[in-house]
Coordinates of N, CA and C in Angstrom, one line a residue:
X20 N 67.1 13.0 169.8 CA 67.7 11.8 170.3 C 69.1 11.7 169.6
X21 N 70.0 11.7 170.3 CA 71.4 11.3 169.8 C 71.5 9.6 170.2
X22 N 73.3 9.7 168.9 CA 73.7 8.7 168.7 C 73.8 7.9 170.0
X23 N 74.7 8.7 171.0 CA 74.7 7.9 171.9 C 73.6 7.3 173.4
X24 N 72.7 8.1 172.6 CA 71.5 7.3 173.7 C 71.1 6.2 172.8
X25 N 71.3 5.7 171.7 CA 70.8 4.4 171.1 C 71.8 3.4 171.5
X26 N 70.8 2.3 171.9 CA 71.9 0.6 172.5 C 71.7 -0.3 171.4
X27 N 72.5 -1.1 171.6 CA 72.6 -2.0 171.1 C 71.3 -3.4 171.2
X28 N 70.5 -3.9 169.9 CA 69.4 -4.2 169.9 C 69.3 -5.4 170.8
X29 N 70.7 -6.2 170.7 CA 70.6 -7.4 171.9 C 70.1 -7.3 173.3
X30 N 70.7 -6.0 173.4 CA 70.7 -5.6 174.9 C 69.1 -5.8 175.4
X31 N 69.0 -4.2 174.4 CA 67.5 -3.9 174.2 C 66.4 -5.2 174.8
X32 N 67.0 -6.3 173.5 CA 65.7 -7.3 173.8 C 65.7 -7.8 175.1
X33 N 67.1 -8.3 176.0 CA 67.6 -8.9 177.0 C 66.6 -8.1 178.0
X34 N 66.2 -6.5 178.0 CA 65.8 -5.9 178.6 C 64.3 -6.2 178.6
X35 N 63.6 -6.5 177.5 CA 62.7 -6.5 176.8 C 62.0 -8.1 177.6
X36 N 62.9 -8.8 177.3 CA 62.2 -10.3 177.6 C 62.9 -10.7 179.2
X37 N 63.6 -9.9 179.9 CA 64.1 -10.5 180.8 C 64.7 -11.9 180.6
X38 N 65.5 -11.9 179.6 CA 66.7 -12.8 179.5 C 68.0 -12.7 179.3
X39 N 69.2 -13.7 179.0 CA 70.5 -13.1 179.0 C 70.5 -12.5 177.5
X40 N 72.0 -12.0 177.3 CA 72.0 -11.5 176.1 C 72.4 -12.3 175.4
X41 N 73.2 -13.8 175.3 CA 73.0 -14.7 174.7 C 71.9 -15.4 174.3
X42 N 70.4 -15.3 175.4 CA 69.4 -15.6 174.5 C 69.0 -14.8 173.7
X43 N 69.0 -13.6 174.0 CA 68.6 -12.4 173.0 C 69.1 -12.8 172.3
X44 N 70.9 -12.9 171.9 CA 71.1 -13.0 170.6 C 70.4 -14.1 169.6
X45 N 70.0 -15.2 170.1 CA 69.4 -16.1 169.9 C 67.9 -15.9 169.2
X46 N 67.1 -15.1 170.2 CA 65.8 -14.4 169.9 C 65.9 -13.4 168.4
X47 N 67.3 -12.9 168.4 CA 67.5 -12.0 166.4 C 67.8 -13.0 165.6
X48 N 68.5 -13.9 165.7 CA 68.7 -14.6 164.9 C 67.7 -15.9 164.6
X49 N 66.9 -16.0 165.0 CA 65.7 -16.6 164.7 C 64.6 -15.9 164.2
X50 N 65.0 -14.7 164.1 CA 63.9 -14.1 163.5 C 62.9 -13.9 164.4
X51 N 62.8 -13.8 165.7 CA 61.7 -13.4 166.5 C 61.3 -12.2 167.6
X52 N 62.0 -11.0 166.4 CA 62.6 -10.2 167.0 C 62.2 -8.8 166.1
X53 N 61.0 -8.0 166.1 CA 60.6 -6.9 165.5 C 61.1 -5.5 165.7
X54 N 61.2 -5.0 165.5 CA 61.7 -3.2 165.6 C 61.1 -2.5 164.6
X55 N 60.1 -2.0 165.4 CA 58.7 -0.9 165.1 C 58.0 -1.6 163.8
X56 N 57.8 -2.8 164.3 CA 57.1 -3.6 163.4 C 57.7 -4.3 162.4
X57 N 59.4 -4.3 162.2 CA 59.8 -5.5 161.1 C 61.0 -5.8 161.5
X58 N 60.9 -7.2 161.0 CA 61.8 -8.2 161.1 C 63.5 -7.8 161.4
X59 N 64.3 -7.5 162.6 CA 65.2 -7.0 162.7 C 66.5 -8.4 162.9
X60 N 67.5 -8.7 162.3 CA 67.9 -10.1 162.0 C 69.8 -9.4 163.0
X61 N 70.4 -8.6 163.0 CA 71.1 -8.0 163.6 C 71.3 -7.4 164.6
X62 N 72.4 -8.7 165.7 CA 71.8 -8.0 167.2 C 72.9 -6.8 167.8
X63 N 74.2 -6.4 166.7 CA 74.2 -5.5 166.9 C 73.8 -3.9 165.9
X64 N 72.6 -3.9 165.9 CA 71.6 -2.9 165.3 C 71.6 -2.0 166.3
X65 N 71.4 -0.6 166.2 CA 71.2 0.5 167.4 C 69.9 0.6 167.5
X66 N 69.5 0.7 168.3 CA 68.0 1.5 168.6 C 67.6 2.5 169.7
X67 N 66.7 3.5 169.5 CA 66.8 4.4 170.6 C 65.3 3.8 171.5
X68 N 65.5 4.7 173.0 CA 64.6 3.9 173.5 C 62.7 4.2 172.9
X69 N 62.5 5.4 172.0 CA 61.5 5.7 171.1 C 60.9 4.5 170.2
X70 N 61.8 3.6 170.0 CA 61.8 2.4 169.4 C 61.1 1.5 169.8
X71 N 60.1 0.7 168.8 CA 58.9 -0.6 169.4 C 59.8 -1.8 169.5
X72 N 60.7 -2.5 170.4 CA 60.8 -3.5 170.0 C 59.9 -4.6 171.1
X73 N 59.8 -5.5 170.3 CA 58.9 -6.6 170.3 C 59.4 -8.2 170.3
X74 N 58.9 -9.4 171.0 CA 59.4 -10.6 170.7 C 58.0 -11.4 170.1
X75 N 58.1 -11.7 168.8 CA 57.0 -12.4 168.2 C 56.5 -13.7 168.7
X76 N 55.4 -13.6 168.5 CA 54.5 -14.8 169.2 C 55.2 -16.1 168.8
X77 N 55.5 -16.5 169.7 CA 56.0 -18.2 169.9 C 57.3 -17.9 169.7
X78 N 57.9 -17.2 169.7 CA 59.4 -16.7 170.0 C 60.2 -18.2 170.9
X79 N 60.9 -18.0 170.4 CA 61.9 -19.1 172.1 C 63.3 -18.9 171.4
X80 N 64.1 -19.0 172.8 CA 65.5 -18.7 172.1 C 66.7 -19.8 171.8
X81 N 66.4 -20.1 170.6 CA 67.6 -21.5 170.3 C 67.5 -21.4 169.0
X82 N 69.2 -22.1 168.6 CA 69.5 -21.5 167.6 C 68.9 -22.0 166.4
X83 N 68.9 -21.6 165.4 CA 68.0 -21.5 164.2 C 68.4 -23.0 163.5
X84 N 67.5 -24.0 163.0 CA 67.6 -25.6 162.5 C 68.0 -24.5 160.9
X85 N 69.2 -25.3 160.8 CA 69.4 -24.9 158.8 C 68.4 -25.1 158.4
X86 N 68.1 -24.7 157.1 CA 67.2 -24.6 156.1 C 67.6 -25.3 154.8
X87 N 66.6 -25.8 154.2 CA 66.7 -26.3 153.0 C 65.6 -25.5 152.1
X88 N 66.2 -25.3 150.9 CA 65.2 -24.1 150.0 C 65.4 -25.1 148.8
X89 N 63.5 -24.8 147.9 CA 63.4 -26.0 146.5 C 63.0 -24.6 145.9
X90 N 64.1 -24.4 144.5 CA 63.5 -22.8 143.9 C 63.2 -23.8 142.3
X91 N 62.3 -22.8 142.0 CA 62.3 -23.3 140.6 C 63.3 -22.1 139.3
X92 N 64.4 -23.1 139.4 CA 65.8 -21.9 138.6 C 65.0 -21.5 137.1
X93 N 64.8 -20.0 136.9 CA 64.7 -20.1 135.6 C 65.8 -20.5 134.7
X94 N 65.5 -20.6 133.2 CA 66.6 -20.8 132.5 C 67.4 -19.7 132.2
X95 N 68.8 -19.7 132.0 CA 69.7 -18.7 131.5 C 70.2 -17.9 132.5
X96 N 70.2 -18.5 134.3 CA 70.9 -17.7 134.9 C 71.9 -19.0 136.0
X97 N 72.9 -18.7 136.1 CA 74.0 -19.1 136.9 C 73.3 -19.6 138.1
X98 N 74.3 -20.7 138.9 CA 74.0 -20.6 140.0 C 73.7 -20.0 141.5
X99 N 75.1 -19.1 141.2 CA 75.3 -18.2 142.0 C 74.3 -17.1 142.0
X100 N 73.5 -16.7 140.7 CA 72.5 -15.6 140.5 C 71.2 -16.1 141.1
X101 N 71.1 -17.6 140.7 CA 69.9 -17.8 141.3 C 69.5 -18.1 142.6
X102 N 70.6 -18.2 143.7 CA 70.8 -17.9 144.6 C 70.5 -16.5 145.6
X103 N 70.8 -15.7 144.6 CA 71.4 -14.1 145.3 C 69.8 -13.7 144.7
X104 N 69.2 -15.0 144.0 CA 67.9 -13.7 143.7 C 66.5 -14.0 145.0
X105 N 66.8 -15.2 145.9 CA 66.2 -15.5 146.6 C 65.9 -14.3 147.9
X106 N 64.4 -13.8 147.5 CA 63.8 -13.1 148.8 C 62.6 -13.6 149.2
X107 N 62.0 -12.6 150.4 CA 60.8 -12.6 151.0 C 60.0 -12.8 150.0
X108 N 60.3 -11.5 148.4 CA 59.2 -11.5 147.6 C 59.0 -12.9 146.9
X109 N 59.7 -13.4 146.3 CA 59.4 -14.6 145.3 C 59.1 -15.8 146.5
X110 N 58.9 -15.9 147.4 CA 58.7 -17.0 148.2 C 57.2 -17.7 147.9
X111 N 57.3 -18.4 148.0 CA 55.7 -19.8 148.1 C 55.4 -19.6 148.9
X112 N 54.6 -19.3 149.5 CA 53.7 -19.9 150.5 C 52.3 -20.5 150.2
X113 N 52.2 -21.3 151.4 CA 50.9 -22.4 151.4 C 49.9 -21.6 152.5
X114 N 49.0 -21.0 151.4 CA 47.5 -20.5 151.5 C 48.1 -19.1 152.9
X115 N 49.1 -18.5 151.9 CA 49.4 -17.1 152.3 C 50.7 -18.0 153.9
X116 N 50.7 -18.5 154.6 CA 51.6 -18.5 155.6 C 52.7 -19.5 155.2
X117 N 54.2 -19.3 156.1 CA 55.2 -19.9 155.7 C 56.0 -19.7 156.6
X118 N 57.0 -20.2 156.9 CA 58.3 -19.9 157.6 C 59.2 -18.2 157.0
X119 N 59.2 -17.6 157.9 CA 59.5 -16.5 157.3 C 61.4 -16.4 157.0
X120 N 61.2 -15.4 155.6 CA 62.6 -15.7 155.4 C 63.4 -14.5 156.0
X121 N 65.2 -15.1 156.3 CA 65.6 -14.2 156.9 C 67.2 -14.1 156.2
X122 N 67.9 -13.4 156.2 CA 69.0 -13.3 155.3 C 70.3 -14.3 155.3
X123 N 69.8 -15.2 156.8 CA 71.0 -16.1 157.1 C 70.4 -17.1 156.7
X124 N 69.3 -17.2 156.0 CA 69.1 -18.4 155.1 C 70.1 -18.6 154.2
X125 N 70.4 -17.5 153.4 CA 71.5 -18.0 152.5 C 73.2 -18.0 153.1
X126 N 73.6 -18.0 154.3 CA 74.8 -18.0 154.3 C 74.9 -19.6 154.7
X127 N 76.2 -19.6 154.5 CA 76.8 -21.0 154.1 C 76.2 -22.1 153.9
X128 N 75.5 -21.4 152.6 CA 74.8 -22.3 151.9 C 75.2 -23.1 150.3
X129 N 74.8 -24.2 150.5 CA 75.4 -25.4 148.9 C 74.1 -25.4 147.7
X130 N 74.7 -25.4 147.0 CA 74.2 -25.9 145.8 C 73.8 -27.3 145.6
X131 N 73.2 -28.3 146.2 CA 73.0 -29.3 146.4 C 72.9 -30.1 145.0
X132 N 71.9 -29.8 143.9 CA 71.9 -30.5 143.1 C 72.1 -29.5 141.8
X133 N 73.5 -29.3 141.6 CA 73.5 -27.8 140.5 C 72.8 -28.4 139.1
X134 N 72.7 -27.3 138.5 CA 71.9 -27.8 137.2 C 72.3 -26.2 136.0
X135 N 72.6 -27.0 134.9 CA 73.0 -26.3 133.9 C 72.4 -24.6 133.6
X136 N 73.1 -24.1 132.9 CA 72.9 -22.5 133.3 C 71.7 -22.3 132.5
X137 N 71.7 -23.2 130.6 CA 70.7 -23.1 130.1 C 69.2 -23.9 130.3
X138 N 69.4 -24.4 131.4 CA 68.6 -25.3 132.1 C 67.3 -24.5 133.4
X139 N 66.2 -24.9 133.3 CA 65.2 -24.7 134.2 C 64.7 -25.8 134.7
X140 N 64.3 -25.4 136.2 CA 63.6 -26.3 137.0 C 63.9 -26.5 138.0
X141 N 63.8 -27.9 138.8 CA 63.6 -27.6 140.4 C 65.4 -28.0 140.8
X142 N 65.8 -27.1 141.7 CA 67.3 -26.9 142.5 C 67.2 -27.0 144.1
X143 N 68.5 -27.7 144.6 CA 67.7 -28.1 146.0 C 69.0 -26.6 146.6
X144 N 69.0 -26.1 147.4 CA 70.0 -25.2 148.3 C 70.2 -25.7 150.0
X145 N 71.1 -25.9 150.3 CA 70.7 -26.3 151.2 C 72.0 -26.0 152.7
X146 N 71.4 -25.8 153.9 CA 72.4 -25.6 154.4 C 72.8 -27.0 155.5
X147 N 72.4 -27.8 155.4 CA 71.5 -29.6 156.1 C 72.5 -30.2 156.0
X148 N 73.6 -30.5 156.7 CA 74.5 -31.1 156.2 C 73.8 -32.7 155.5
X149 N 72.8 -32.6 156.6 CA 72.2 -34.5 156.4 C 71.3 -34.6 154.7
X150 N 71.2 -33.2 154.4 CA 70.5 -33.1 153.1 C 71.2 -33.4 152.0
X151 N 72.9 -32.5 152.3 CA 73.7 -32.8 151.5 C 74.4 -34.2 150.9
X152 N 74.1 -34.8 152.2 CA 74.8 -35.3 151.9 C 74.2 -36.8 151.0
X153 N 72.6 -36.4 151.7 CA 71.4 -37.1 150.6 C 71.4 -37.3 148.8
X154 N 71.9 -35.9 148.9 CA 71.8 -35.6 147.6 C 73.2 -35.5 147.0
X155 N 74.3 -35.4 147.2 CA 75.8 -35.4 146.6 C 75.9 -36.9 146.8
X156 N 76.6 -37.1 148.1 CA 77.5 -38.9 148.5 C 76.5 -39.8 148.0
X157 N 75.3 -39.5 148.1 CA 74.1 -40.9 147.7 C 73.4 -40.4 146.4
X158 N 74.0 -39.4 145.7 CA 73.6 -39.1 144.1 C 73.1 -40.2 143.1
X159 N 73.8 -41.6 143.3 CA 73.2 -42.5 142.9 C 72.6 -43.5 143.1
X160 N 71.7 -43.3 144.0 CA 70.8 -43.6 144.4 C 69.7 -42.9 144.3
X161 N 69.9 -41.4 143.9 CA 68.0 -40.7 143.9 C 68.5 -40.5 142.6
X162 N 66.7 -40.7 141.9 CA 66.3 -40.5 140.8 C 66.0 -39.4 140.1
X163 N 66.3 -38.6 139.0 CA 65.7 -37.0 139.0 C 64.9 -37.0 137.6
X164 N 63.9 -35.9 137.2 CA 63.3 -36.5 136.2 C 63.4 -35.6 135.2
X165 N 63.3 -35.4 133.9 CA 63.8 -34.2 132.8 C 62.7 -34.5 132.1
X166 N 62.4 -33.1 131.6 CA 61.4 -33.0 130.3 C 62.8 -32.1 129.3
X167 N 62.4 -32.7 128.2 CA 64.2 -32.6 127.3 C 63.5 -31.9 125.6
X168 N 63.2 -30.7 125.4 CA 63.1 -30.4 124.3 C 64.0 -30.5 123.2
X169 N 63.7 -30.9 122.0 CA 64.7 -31.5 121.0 C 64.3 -31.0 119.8
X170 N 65.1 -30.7 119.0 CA 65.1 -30.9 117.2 C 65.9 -31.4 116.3
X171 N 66.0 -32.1 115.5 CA 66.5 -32.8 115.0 C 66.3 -33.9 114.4
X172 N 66.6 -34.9 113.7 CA 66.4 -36.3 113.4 C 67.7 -37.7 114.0
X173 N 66.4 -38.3 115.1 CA 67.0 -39.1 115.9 C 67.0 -40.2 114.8
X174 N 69.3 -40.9 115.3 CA 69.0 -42.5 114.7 C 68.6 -43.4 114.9
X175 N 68.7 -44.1 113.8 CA 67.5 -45.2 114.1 C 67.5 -46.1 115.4
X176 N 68.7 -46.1 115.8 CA 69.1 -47.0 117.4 C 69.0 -45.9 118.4
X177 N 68.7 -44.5 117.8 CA 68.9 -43.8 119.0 C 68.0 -43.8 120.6
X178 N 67.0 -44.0 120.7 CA 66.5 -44.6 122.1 C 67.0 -45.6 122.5
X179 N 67.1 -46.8 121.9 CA 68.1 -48.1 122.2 C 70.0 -47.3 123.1
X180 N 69.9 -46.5 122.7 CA 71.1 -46.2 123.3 C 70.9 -45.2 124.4
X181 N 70.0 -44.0 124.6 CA 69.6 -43.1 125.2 C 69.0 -43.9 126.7
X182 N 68.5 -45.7 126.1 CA 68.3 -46.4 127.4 C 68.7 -46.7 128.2
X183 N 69.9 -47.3 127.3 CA 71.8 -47.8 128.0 C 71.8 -47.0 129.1
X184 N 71.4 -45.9 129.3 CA 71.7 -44.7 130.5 C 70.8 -44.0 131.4
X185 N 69.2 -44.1 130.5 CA 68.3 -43.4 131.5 C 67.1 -44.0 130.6
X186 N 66.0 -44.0 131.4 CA 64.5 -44.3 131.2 C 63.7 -42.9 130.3
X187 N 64.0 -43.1 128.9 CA 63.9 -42.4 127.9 C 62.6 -42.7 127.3
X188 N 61.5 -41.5 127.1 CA 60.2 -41.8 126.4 C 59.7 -40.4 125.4
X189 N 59.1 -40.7 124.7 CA 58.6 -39.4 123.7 C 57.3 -39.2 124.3
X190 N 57.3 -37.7 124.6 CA 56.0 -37.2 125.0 C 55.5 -36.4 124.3
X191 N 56.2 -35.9 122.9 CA 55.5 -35.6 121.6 C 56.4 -35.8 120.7
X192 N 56.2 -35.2 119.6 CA 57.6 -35.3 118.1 C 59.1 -34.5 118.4
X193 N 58.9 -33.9 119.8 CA 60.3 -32.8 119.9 C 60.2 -32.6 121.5
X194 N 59.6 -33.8 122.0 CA 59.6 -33.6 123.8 C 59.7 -35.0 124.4
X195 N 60.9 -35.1 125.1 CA 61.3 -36.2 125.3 C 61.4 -36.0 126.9
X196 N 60.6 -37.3 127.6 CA 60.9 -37.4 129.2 C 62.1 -38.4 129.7
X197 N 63.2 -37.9 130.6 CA 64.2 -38.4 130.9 C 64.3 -38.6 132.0
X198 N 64.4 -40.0 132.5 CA 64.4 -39.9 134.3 C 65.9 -40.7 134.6
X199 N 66.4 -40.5 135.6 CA 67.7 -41.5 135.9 C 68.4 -40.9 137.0
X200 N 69.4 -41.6 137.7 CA 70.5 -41.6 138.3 C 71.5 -41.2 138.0
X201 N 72.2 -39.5 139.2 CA 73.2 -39.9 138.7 C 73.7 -38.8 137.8
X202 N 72.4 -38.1 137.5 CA 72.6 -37.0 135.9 C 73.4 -36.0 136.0
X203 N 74.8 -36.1 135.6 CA 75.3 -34.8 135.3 C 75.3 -33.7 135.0
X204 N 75.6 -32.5 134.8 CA 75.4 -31.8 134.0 C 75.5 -31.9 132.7
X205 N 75.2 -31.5 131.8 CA 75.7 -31.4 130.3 C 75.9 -32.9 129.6
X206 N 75.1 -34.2 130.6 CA 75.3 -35.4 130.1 C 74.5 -35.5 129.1
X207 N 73.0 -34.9 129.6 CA 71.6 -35.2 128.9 C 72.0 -34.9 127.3
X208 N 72.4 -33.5 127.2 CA 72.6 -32.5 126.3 C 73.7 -33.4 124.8
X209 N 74.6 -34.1 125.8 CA 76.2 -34.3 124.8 C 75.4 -35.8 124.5
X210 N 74.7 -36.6 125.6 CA 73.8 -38.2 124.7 C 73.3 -37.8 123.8
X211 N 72.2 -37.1 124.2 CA 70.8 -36.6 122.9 C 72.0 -36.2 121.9
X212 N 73.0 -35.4 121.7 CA 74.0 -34.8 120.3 C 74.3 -36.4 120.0
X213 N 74.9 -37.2 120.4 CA 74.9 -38.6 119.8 C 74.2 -39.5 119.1
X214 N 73.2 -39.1 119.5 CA 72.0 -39.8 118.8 C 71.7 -38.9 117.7
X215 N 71.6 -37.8 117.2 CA 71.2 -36.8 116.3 C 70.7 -35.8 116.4
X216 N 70.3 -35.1 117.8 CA 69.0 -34.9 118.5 C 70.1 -33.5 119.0
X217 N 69.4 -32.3 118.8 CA 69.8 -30.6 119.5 C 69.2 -30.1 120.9
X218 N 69.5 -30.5 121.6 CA 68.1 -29.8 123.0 C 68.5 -28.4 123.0
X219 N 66.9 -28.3 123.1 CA 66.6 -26.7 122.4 C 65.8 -26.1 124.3
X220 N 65.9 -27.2 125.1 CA 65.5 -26.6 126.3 C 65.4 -27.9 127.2
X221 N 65.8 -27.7 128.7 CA 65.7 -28.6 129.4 C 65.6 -28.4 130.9
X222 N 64.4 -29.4 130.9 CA 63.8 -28.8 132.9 C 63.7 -29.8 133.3
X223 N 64.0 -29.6 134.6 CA 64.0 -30.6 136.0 C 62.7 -30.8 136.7
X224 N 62.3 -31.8 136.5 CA 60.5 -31.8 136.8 C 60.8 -32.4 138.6
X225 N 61.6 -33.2 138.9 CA 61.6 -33.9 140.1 C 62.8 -34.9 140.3
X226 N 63.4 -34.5 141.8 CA 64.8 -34.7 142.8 C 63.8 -36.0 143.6
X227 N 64.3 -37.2 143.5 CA 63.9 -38.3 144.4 C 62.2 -38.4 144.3
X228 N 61.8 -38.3 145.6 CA 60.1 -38.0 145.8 C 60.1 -36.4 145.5
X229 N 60.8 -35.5 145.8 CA 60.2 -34.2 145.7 C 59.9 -33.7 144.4
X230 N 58.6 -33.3 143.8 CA 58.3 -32.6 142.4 C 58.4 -31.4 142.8
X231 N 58.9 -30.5 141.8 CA 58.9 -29.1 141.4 C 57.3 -28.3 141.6
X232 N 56.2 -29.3 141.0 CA 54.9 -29.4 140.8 C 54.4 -27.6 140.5
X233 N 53.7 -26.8 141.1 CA 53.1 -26.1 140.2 C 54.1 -24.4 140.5
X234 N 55.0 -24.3 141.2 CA 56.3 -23.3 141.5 C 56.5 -22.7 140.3
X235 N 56.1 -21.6 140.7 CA 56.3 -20.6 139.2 C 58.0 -20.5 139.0
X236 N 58.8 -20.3 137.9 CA 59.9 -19.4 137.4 C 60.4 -18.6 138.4
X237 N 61.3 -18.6 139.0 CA 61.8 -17.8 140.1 C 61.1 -18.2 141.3
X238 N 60.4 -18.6 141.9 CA 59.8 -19.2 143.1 C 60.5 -19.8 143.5
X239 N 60.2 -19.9 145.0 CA 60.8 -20.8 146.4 C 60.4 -21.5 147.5
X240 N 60.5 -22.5 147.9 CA 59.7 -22.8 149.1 C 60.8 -23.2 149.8
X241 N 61.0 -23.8 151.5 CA 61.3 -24.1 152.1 C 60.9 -25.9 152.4
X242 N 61.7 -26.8 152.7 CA 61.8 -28.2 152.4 C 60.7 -28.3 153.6
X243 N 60.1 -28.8 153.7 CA 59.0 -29.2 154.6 C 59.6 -30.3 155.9
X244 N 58.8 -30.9 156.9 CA 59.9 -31.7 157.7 C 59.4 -33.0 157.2
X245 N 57.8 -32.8 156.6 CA 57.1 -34.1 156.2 C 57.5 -34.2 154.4
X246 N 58.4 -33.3 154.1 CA 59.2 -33.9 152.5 C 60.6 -35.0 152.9
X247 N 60.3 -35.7 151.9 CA 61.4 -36.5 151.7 C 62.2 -37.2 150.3
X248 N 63.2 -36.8 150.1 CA 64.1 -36.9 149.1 C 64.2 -38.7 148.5

């Protein structure tokens, strides 16, 4: 088989499903579109006519609804890393099925609620403009919640002032729960130094209604249509 008996995969499919090549293109880019059994996301890909291609069950051709992704960031990696580390492998799914991932998940995608580098926990990504704008323009209005490890000796007014700002409680002698509006980066970190107090580690338990809840370290899921911020 030579180069030039292989076509172009659009075509292929157009031939395949008896539709235009605009819907084909539509049918790759949705992800409903196999070649010899895997996920082929490129409609100009070559293939020879030896080649299985296939349109996956419940296939239809329109273009792909953005996506919103909730990863649980480990601590100590950038935003941009924790982004680029998102694949098929680390994904969540619910009792093995999910929306399957495809590479233009991540293009022109936001950092919706960024969160410090030495910081873990839940990060929204999002490509929604209506999500963004949930979560940036109406920032104060959703609530987010922190589990805040600490060492140190807090002053004596120090909760009295840690309140002035956010709904501050001790959940042991060096673990403090922080919830509030609004949270910056690096605010939690530079209050608690005010008061006396070193954070020795800090995670993001929960963005509005959505909890992080049991999302391992590196894990991902996709925002559900029945979640709400």
């Amino acid at each position: 088989m030579t180069t030039e008996e292989a076509i172009r995969l659009a075509k292929r499919v157009a031939d395949v499903a008896g539709c235009s090549r605009a819907d084909a293109e539509r049918y790759i880019a949705g992800g409903w579109v196999s070649v010899d059994g895997t996920v082929a996301e490129d409609p100009a890909t070559r293939v020879t006519p030896e080649q299985k291609v296939e349109l996956l069950p419940g296939a239809t051709p329109v273009e792909p609804d953005p996506v919103t992704i909730l990863m649980h960031k480990p601590a100590g990696i950038e935003i941009e890393a924790a982004l680029a580390s998102i694949t098929a492998e680390n994904q969540v799914l619910e009792h093995g099925r999910g929306k399957p991932f495809l590479r233009r998940h991540l293009f022109k995608t936001t950092a919706a609620t960024p969160l410090e580098t030495m910081a873990s926990g839940l990060i929204v990504f999002s490509q929604d403009f209506r999500v963004i704008r949930k979560l940036v323009d109406d920032a104060s209005r959703n609530e987010s919640e922190y589990v805040v490890e600490v060492d140190g000796q807090i002053a004596d007014n120090g909760m009295a002032k840690l309140g002035r700002m956010f709904k501050a409680s001790w959940q042991s002698e060096q673990r403090l729960r922080i919830a509030g509006k609004n949270i910056q980066r690096g605010q939690i970190e530079r209050l608690c130094g005010d008061v006396g107090l070193r954070v020795t580690a800090l995670r993001r338990l929960r963005i509005g209604r959505i909890s992080m809840g049991p999302m391992p370290a590196g894990g991902w899921r996709f925002l559900r249509d029945t979640d709400q911020f």
